Structure formats: structure tokens, C-alpha cells
mmCIF file of C-alpha atoms in Angstrom:
data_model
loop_
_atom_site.group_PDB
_atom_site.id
_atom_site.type_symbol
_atom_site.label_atom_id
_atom_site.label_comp_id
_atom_site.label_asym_id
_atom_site.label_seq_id
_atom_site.Cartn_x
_atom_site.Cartn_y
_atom_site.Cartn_z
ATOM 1 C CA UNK A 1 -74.240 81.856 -64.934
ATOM 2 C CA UNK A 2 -76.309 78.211 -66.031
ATOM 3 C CA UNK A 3 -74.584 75.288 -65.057
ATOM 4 C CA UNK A 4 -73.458 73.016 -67.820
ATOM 5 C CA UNK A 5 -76.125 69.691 -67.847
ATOM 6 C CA UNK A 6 -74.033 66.789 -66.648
ATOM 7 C CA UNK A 7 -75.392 64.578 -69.131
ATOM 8 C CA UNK A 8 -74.795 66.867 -72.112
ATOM 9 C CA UNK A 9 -71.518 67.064 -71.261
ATOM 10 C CA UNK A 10 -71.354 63.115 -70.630
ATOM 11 C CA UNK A 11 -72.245 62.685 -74.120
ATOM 12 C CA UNK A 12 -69.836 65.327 -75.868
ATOM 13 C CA UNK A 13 -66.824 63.284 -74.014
ATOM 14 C CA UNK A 14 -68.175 59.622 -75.476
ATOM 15 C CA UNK A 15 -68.504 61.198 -79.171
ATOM 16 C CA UNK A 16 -64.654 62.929 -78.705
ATOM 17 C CA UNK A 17 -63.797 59.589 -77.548
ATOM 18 C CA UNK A 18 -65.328 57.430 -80.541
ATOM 19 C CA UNK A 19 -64.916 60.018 -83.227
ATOM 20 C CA UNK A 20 -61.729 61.323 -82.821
ATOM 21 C CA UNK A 21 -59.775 58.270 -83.051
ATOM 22 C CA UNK A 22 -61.787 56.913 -86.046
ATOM 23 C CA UNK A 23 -60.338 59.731 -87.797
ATOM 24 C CA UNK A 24 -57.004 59.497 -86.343
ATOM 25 C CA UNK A 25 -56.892 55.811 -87.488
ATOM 26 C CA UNK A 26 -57.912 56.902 -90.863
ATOM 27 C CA UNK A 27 -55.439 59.923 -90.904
ATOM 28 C CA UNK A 28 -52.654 57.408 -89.563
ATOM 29 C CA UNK A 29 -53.562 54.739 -92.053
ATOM 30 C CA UNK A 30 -53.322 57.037 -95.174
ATOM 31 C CA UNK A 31 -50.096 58.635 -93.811
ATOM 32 C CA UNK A 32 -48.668 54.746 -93.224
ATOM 33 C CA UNK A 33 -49.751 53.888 -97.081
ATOM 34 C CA UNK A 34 -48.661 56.703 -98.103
ATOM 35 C CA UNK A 35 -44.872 56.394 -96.622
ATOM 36 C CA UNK A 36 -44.307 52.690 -97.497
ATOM 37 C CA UNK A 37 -46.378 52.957 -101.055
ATOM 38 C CA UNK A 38 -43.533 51.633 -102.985
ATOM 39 C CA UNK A 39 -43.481 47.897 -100.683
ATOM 40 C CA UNK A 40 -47.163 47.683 -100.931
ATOM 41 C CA UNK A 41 -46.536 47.926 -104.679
ATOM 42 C CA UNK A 42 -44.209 44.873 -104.217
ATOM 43 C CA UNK A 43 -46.533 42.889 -102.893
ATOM 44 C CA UNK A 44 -48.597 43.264 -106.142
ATOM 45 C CA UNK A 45 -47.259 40.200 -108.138
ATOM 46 C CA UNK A 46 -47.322 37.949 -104.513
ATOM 47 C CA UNK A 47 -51.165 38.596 -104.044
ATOM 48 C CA UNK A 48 -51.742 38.229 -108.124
ATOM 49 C CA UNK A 49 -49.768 34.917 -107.867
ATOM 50 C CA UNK A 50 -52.094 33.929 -105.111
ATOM 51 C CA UNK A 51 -55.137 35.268 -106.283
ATOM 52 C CA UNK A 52 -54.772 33.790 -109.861
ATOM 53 C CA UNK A 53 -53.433 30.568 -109.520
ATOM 54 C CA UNK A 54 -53.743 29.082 -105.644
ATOM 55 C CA UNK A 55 -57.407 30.862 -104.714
ATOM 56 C CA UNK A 56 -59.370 30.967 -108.063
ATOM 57 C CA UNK A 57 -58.495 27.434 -109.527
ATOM 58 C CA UNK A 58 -60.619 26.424 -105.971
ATOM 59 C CA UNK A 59 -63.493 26.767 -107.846
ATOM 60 C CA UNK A 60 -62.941 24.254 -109.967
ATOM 61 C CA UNK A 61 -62.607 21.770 -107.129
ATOM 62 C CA UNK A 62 -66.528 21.838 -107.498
ATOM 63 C CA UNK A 63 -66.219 19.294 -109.720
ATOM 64 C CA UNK A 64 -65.177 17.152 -107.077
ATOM 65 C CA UNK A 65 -69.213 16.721 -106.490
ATOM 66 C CA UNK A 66 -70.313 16.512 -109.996
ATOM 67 C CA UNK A 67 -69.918 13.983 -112.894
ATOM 68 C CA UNK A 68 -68.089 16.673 -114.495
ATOM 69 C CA UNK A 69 -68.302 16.622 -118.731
ATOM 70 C CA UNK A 70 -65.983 19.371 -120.405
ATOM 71 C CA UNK A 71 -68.617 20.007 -123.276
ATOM 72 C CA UNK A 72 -71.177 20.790 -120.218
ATOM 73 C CA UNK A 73 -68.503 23.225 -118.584
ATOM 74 C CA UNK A 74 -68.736 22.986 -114.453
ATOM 75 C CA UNK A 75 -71.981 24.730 -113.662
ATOM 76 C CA UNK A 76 -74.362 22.508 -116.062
ATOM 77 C CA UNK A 77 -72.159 19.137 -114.850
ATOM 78 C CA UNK A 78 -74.429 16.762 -113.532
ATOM 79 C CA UNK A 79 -74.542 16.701 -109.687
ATOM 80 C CA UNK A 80 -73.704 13.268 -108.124
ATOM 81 C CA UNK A 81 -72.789 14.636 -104.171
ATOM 82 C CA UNK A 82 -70.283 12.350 -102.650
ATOM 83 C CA UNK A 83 -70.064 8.913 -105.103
ATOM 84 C CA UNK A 84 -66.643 9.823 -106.220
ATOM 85 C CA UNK A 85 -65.625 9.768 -102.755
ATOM 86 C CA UNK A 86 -67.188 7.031 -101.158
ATOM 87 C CA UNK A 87 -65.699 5.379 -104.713
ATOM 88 C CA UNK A 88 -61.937 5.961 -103.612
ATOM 89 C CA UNK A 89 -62.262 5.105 -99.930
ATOM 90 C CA UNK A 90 -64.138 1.766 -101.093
ATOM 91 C CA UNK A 91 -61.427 1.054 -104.236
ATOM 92 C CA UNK A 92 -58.846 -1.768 -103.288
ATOM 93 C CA UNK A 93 -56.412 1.307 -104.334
ATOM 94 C CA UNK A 94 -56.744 3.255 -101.278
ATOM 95 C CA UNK A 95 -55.125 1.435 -98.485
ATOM 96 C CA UNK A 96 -52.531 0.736 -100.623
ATOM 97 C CA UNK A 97 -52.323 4.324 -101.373
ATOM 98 C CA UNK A 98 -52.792 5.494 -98.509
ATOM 99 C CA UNK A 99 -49.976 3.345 -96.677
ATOM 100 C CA UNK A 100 -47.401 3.816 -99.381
ATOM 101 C CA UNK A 101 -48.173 8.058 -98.972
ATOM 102 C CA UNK A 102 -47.531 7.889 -95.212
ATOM 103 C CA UNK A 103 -44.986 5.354 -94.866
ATOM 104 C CA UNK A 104 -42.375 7.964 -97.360
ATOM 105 C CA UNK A 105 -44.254 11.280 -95.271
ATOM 106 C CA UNK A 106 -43.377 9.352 -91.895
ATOM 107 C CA UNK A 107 -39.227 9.108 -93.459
ATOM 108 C CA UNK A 108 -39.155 12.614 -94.674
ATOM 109 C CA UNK A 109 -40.740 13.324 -91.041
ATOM 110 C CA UNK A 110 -38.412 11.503 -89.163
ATOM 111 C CA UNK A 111 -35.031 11.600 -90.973
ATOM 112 C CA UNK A 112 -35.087 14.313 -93.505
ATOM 113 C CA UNK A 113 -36.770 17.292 -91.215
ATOM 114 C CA UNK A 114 -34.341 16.918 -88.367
ATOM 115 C CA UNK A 115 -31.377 16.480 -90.648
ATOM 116 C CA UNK A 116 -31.999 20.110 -91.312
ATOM 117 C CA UNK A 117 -31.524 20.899 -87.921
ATOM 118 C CA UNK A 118 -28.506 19.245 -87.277
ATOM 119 C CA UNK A 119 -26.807 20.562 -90.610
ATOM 120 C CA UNK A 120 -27.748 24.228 -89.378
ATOM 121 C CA UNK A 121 -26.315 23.532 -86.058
ATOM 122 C CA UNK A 122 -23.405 22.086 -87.591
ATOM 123 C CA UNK A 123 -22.801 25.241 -89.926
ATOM 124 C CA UNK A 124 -23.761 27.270 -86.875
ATOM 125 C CA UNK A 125 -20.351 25.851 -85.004
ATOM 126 C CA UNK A 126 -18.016 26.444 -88.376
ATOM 127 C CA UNK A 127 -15.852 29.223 -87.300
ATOM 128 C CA UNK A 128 -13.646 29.536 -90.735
ATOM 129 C CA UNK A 129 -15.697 32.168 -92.590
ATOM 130 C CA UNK A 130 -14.058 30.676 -96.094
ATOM 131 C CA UNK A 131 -15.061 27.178 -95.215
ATOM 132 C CA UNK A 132 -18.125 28.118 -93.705
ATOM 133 C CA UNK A 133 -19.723 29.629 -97.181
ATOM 134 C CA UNK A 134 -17.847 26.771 -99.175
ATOM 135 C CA UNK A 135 -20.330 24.132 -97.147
ATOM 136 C CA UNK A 136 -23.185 26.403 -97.269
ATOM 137 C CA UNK A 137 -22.950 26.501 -101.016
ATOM 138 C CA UNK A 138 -22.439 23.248 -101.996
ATOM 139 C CA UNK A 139 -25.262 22.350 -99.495
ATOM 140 C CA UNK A 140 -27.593 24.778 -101.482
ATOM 141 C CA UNK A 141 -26.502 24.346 -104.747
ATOM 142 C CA UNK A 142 -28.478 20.836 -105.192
ATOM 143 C CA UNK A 143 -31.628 22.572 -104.306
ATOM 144 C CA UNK A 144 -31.540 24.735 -107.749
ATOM 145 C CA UNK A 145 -31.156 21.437 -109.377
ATOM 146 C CA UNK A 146 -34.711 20.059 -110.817
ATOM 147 C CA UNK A 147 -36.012 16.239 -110.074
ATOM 148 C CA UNK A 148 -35.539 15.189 -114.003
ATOM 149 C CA UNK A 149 -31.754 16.124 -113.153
ATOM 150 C CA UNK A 150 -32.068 14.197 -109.515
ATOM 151 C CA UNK A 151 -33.794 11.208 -111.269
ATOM 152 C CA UNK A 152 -31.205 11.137 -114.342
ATOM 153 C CA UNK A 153 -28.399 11.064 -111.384
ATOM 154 C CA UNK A 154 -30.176 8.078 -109.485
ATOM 155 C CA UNK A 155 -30.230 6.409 -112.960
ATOM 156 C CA UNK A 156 -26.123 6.790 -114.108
ATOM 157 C CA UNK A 157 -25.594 5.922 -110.139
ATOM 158 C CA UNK A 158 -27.460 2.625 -109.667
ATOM 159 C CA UNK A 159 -27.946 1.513 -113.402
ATOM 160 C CA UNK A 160 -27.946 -2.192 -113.206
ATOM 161 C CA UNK A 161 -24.204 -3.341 -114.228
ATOM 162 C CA UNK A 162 -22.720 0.010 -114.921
ATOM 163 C CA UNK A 163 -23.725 2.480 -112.568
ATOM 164 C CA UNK A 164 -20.995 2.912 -110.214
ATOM 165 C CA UNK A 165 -22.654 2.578 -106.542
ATOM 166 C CA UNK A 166 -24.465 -0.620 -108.063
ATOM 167 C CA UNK A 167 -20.821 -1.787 -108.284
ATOM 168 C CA UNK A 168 -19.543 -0.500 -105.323
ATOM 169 C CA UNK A 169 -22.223 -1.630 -102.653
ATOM 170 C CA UNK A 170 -22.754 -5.331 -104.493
ATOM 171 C CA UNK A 171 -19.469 -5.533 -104.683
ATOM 172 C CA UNK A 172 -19.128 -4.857 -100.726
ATOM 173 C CA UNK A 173 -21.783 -6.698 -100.238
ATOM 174 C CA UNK A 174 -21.310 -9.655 -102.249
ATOM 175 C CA UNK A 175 -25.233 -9.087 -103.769
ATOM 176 C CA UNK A 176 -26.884 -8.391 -106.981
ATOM 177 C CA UNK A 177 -29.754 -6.530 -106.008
ATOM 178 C CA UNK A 178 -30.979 -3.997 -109.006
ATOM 179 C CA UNK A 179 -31.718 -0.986 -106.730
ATOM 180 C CA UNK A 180 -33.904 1.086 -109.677
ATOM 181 C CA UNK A 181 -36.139 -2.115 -109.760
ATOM 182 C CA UNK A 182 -36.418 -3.591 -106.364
ATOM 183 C CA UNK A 183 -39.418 -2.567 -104.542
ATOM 184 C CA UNK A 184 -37.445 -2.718 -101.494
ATOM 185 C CA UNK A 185 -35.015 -0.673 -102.176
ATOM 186 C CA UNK A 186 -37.643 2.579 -103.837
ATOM 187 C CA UNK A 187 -37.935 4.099 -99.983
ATOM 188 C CA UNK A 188 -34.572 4.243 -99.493
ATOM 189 C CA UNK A 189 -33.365 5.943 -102.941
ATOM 190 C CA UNK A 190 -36.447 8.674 -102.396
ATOM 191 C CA UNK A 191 -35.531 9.525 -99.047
ATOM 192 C CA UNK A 192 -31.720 9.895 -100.039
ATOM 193 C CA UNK A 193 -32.766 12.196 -103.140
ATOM 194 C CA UNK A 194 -34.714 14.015 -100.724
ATOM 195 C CA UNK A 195 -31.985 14.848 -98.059
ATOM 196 C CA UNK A 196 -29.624 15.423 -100.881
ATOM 197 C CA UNK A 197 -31.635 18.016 -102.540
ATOM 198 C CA UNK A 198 -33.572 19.833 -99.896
ATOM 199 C CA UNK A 199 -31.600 19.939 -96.606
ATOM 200 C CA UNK A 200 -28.998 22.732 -97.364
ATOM 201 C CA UNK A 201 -32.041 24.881 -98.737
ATOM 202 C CA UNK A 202 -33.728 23.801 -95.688
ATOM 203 C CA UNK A 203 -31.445 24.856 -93.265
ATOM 204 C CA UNK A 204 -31.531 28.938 -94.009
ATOM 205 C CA UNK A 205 -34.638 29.107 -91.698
ATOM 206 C CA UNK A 206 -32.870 27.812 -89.036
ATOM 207 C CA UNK A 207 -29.541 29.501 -89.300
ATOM 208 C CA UNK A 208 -31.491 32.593 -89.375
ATOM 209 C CA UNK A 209 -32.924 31.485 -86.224
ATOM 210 C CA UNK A 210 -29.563 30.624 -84.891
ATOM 211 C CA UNK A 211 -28.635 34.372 -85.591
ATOM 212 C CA UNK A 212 -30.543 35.541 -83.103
ATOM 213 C CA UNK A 213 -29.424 33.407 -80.136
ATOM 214 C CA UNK A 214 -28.102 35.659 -77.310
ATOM 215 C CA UNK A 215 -24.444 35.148 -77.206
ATOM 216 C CA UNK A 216 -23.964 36.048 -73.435
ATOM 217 C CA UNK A 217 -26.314 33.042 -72.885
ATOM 218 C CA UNK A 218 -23.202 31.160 -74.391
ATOM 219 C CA UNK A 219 -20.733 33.167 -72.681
ATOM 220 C CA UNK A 220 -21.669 32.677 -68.825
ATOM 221 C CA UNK A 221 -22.119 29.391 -69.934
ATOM 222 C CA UNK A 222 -18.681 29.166 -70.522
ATOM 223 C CA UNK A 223 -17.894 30.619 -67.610
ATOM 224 C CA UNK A 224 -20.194 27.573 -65.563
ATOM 225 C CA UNK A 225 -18.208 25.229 -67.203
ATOM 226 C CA UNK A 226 -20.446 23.583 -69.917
ATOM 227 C CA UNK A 227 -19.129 22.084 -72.858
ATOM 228 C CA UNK A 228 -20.005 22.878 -76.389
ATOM 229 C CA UNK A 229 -22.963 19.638 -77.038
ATOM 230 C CA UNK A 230 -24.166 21.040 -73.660
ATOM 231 C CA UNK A 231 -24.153 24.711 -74.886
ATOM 232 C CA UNK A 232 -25.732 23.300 -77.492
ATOM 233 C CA UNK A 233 -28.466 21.244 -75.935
ATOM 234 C CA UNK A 234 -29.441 23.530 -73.308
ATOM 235 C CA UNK A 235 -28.733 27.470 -75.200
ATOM 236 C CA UNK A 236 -29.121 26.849 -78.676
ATOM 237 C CA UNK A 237 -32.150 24.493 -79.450
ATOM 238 C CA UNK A 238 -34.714 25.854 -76.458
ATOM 239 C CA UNK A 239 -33.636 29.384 -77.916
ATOM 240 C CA UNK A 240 -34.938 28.196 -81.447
ATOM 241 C CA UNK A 241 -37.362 25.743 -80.252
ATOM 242 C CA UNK A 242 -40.320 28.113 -81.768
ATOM 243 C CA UNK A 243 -38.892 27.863 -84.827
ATOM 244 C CA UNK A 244 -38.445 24.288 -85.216
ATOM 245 C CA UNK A 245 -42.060 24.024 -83.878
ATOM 246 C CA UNK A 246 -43.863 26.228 -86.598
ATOM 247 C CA UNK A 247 -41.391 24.353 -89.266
ATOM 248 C CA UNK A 248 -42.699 21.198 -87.949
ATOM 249 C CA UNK A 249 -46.559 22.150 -88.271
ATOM 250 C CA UNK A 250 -46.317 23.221 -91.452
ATOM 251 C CA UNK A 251 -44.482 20.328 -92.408
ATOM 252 C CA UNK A 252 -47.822 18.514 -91.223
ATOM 253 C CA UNK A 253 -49.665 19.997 -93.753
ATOM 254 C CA UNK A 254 -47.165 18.565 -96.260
ATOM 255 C CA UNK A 255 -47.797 15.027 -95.407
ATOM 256 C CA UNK A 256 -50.158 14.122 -98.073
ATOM 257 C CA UNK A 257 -47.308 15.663 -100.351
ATOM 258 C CA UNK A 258 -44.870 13.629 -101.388
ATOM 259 C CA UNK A 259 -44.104 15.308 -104.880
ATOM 260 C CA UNK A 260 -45.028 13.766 -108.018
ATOM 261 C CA UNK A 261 -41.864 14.561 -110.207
ATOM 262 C CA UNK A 262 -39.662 12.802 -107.758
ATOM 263 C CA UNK A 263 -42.191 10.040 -107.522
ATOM 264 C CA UNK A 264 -42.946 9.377 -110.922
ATOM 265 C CA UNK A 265 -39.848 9.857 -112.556
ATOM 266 C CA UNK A 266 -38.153 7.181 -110.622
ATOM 267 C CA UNK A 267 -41.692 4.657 -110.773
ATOM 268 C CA UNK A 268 -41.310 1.483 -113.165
ATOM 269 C CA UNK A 269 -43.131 -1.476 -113.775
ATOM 270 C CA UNK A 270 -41.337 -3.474 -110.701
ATOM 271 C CA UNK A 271 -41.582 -1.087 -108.150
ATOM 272 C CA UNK A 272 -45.247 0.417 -108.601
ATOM 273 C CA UNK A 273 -46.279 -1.758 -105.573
ATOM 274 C CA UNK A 274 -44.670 0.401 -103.184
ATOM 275 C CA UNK A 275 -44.101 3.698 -105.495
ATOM 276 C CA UNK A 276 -48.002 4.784 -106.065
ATOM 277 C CA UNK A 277 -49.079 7.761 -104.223
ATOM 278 C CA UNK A 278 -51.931 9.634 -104.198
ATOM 279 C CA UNK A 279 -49.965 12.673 -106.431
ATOM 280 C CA UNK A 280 -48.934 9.958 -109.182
ATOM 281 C CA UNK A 281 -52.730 8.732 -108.790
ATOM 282 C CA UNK A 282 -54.291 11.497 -109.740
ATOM 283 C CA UNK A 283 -52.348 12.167 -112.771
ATOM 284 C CA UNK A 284 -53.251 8.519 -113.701
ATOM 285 C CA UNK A 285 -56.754 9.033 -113.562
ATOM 286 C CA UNK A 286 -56.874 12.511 -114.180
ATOM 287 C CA UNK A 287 -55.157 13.193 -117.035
ATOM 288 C CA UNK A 288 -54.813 9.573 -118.828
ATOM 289 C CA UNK A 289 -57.829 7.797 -117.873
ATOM 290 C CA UNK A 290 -59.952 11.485 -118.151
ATOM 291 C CA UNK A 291 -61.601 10.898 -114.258
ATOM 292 C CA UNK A 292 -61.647 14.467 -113.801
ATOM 293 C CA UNK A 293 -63.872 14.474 -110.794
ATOM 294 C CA UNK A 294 -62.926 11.318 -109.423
ATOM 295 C CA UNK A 295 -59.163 12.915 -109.238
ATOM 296 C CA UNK A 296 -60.478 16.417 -108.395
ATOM 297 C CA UNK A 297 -61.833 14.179 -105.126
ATOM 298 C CA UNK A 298 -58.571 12.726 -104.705
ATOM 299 C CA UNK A 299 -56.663 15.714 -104.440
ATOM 300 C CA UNK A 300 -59.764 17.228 -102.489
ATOM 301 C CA UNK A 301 -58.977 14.765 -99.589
ATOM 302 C CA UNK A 302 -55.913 15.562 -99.791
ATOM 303 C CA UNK A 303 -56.416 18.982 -98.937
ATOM 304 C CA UNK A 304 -58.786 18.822 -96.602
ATOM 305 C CA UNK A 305 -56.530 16.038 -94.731
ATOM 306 C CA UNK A 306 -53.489 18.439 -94.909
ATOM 307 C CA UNK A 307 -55.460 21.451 -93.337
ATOM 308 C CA UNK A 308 -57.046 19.378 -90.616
ATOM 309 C CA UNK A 309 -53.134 18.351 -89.504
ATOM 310 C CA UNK A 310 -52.077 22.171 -89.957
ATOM 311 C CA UNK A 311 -54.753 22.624 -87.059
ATOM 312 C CA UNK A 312 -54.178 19.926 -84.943
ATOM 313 C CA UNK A 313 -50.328 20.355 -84.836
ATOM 314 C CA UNK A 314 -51.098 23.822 -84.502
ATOM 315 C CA UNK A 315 -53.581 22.956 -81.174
ATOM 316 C CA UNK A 316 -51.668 20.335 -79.950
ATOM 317 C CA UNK A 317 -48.057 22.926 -79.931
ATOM 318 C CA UNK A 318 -50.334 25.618 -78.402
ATOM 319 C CA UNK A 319 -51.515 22.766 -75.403
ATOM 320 C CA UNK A 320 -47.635 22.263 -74.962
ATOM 321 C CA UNK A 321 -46.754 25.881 -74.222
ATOM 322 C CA UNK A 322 -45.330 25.845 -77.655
ATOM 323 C CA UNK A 323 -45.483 28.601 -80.310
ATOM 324 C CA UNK A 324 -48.335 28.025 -83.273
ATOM 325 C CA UNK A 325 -48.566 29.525 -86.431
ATOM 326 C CA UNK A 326 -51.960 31.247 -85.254
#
């Protein structure tokens, strides 16, 4: 009987090995499309949504580097590279701009973002079902409302005279200070509209998170002694510390955004100084002054800005021992 070459039999082995589970994967694949069809399907209109209106309107941002002329359409535009750029970081408007963006990001980073927190660990701790989904909803409700509503609010509440918190805190207060008009005073009123609207919508991440928490954590806790702000502080937020750390780098990537219907519905005359931002700035130039390109750079650095800070959060959590989005 002829022994079997070695090598022949070497190679049969490697092509079983490489072929087989090519077709496996491919057999496996089919079979998984073919039993969850019906949620692919659902993720139709998402990926449309996406497709149509977030990843093909990037090609417009070409425009960005042209001196771009509507008649000429974007591909026969005349290319002028970087001027519109090296126009708005040279404009007297960007520092001003650019302080008045941050300085309202830095509030909403400081005192809106870990409001959430604390109003989902304070829901977290409601043990009355009934009163529990009472707060919860008149938390969320708010969020449903839009900023024309918000805005119209802030107007009946601090009209000058009328409005009844212009009477109550001057009155307190012994003042006269027109809170709609006082550049002062702009900060303040956004940031309140801010918490007011978003942080019941913003806690449902984190209450979610809170689900999860292993309750026997809490229970030999209980046991050791430890009071409920120590259960608290030492269980609950390392236990949704990831959570709060992925929130907090995509936050980052928000900080350019500070919303231009909030902004510019409650911008007038006196309080421009501190209200202009670069969203309200490119709808200035944009659409009433016609700078197409010079605004398409605008919101251009804004992008690119808010995707460099996704990253470096992202880095700088990952150097902590802290969980990234990627």
C-alpha cells in the first residue's frame, strides 16, 4: 500500500481550514439575515435619514474652499483654498465669538451635565412608585416643549414691569435690572432654560444605567454599615461611571453647539455683546448677508473642532482606565 505524501496531505488540511469556514460564515450570515430580516428592515428609514440628510449634504461643505456663486453651481465655483478661513480667524468677530461660544459650553458643561446625574440619582432613591412617575413626567414633559415656547415663557416671566419674577426678584432685591436686556444677566437665563428643558430628558440614560446596578452590592453594604450618600458614593456612581464617561465625551463634541433657536430667539439689540455665537453667526452671514462659503467655513471649523474633542476625550478616558466610545 503507497504511503500518503506528507505534504499533500499538509495542504488538503490548510484548504479545509480556510475554505470551510468561509462558507460557514457565509451560510451563518445568510441564516442570521434571514432570521432577523424584519429589524434590518427597521433600520431602513435610520440609514436613509443618515444617508440623505447628515452624509450627502457633506458635499456641499466644498464650498467652504471656493468663492461659491449659485448661478455657477459648486463644481464650476471659483477655487480660493483657505481665504475664507484665514478671513474669520483674522475678523475682530472671532475672539469675541469664540469666547462667548465657550464661556455658555463651559456652563452647560459644568452645571447642566451633572444636574442630570444628580436628578437620576435622586429619582433612583424615590421608592413611591406613584410619586416616582409623577416626577419623572413632569421632568420630561418640558423636553417635548419647542424653544419658541421656552423663549415666549422667558418673555411673560421677566418682561420688564409685568412679568412676574421681574417683580418678585427686584422686589427682593430692591433693583431694577431688565433681565431680557442686560447683557449680564443673558448667561444666566440660557443656562436656566437649558436645565429646565433638557435635564429630565437627560436623565433616562442614566436611570437606565442605574437599572443595572447589582443590588447585593447595596445589600452587604447594608450589612457593613454604610449609609445611603455612602451607598451612593461608593456602589452607585463607580457602577455607572462608564456611562457618565461616554455621556461626557460626546458631550465634547457638542461644545461648539450651543443651539441657535435658543440663542437667537432670546438675542436683542442690548445683549448681542455677549449673545453672538458662532450658530447665530452663520445664519447672519449665511443666509442674510448671502456669505455662503464664508459661513460654510464657519460651520466647517466647527466641525472639525467638535470631532477633534470627540477624540481627545475619547484618548484621554481610555489613558484613565476609563471606558471610550471606540
Amino acid at each position: 500500500m503507497a504511503i500518503p505524501d506528507t505534504s499533500t496531505l499538509q495542504a488538503a488540511t490548510v484548504t479545509e481550514t480556510l475554505v470551510l469556514p468561509k462558507k460557514q460564515r457565509r451560510r451563518s450570515s445568510a441564516a442570521h439575515f434571514r432570521r432577523y430580516k424584519w429589524l434590518y428592515l427597521l433600520l431602513v428609514p435610520g440609514v436613509a435619514y443618515f444617508l440623505v440628510f447628515r452624509y450627502w449634504p457633506m458635499y456641499g461643505a466644498l464650498i467652504a474652499f471656493k468663492d461659491y456663486i449659485p448661478f455657477l453651481g459648486v463644481n464650476d465655483s471659483p477655487w480660493v483654498g483657505t481665504s475664507h478661513f484665514e478671513d474669520f480667524f483674522s475678523s475682530p468677530d472671532f475672539p469675541r465669538l469664540l469666547t462667548n461660544t465657550l464661556i455658555l459650553a463651559l456652563l452647560s458643561l459644568v452645571i447642566a451635565f451633572p444636574l442630570t446625574i444628580v436628578a437620576a440619582l435622586l429619582l433612583n432613591e424615590l421608592r413611591v412608585i406613584v410619586l416616582k412617575r409623577t416626577v419623572q413626567t413632569l421632568l420630561y414633559v418640558p423636553h417635548f416643549l419647542s424653544w419658541t415656547v421656552v423663549a415666549s415663557l422667558t418673555y411673560l416671566l421677566f418682561a420688564l414691569d409685568v412679568g412676574p419674577l421681574f417683580q418678585l426678584i427686584n422686589g427682593v432685591l430692591g433693583t431694577d435690572v431688565d433681565f431680557l436686556a442686560d447683557p449680564s444677566w443673558f448667561r444666566p437665563i440660557i443656562v436656566l432654560q437649558d436645565i429646565w428643558k433638557n435635564t429630565g430628558w437627560g436623565t433616562i440614560i442614566f436611570l437606565a444605567a442605574l437599572a443595572t446596578v447589582d443590588q447585593e452590592q447595596y445589600e452587604a453594604a447594608i450589612i457593613d454599615g454604610a449609609g445611603r450618600f455612602q451607598r451612593v458614593w461608593h456602589i452607585t456612581l463607580p457602577s455607572i461611571m462608564p456611562t457618565i464617561i461616554v455621556m461626557l465625551v460626546l458631550q465634547m463634541g457638542q461644545v461648539l453647539n450651543t443651539g441657535f433657536e435658543q440663542i437667537y430667539l432670546m438675542t436683542n439689540a442690548l445683549n448681542r455683546s455677549v449673545a453672538d455665537v458662532f450658530d447665530t453667526y452663520v445664519y447672519f452671514m449665511g443666509i442674510t448677508q448671502g456669505s455662503y462659503s464664508y459661513a460654510t467655513a464657519v460651520g466647517l471649523f466647527k466641525a472639525v473642532v467638535g470631532v477633534v474633542l470627540i477624540f481627545g476625550a475619547n484618548w484621554l478616558a481610555r489613558r484613565t482606565n476609563q471606558t471610550g466610545i471606540f
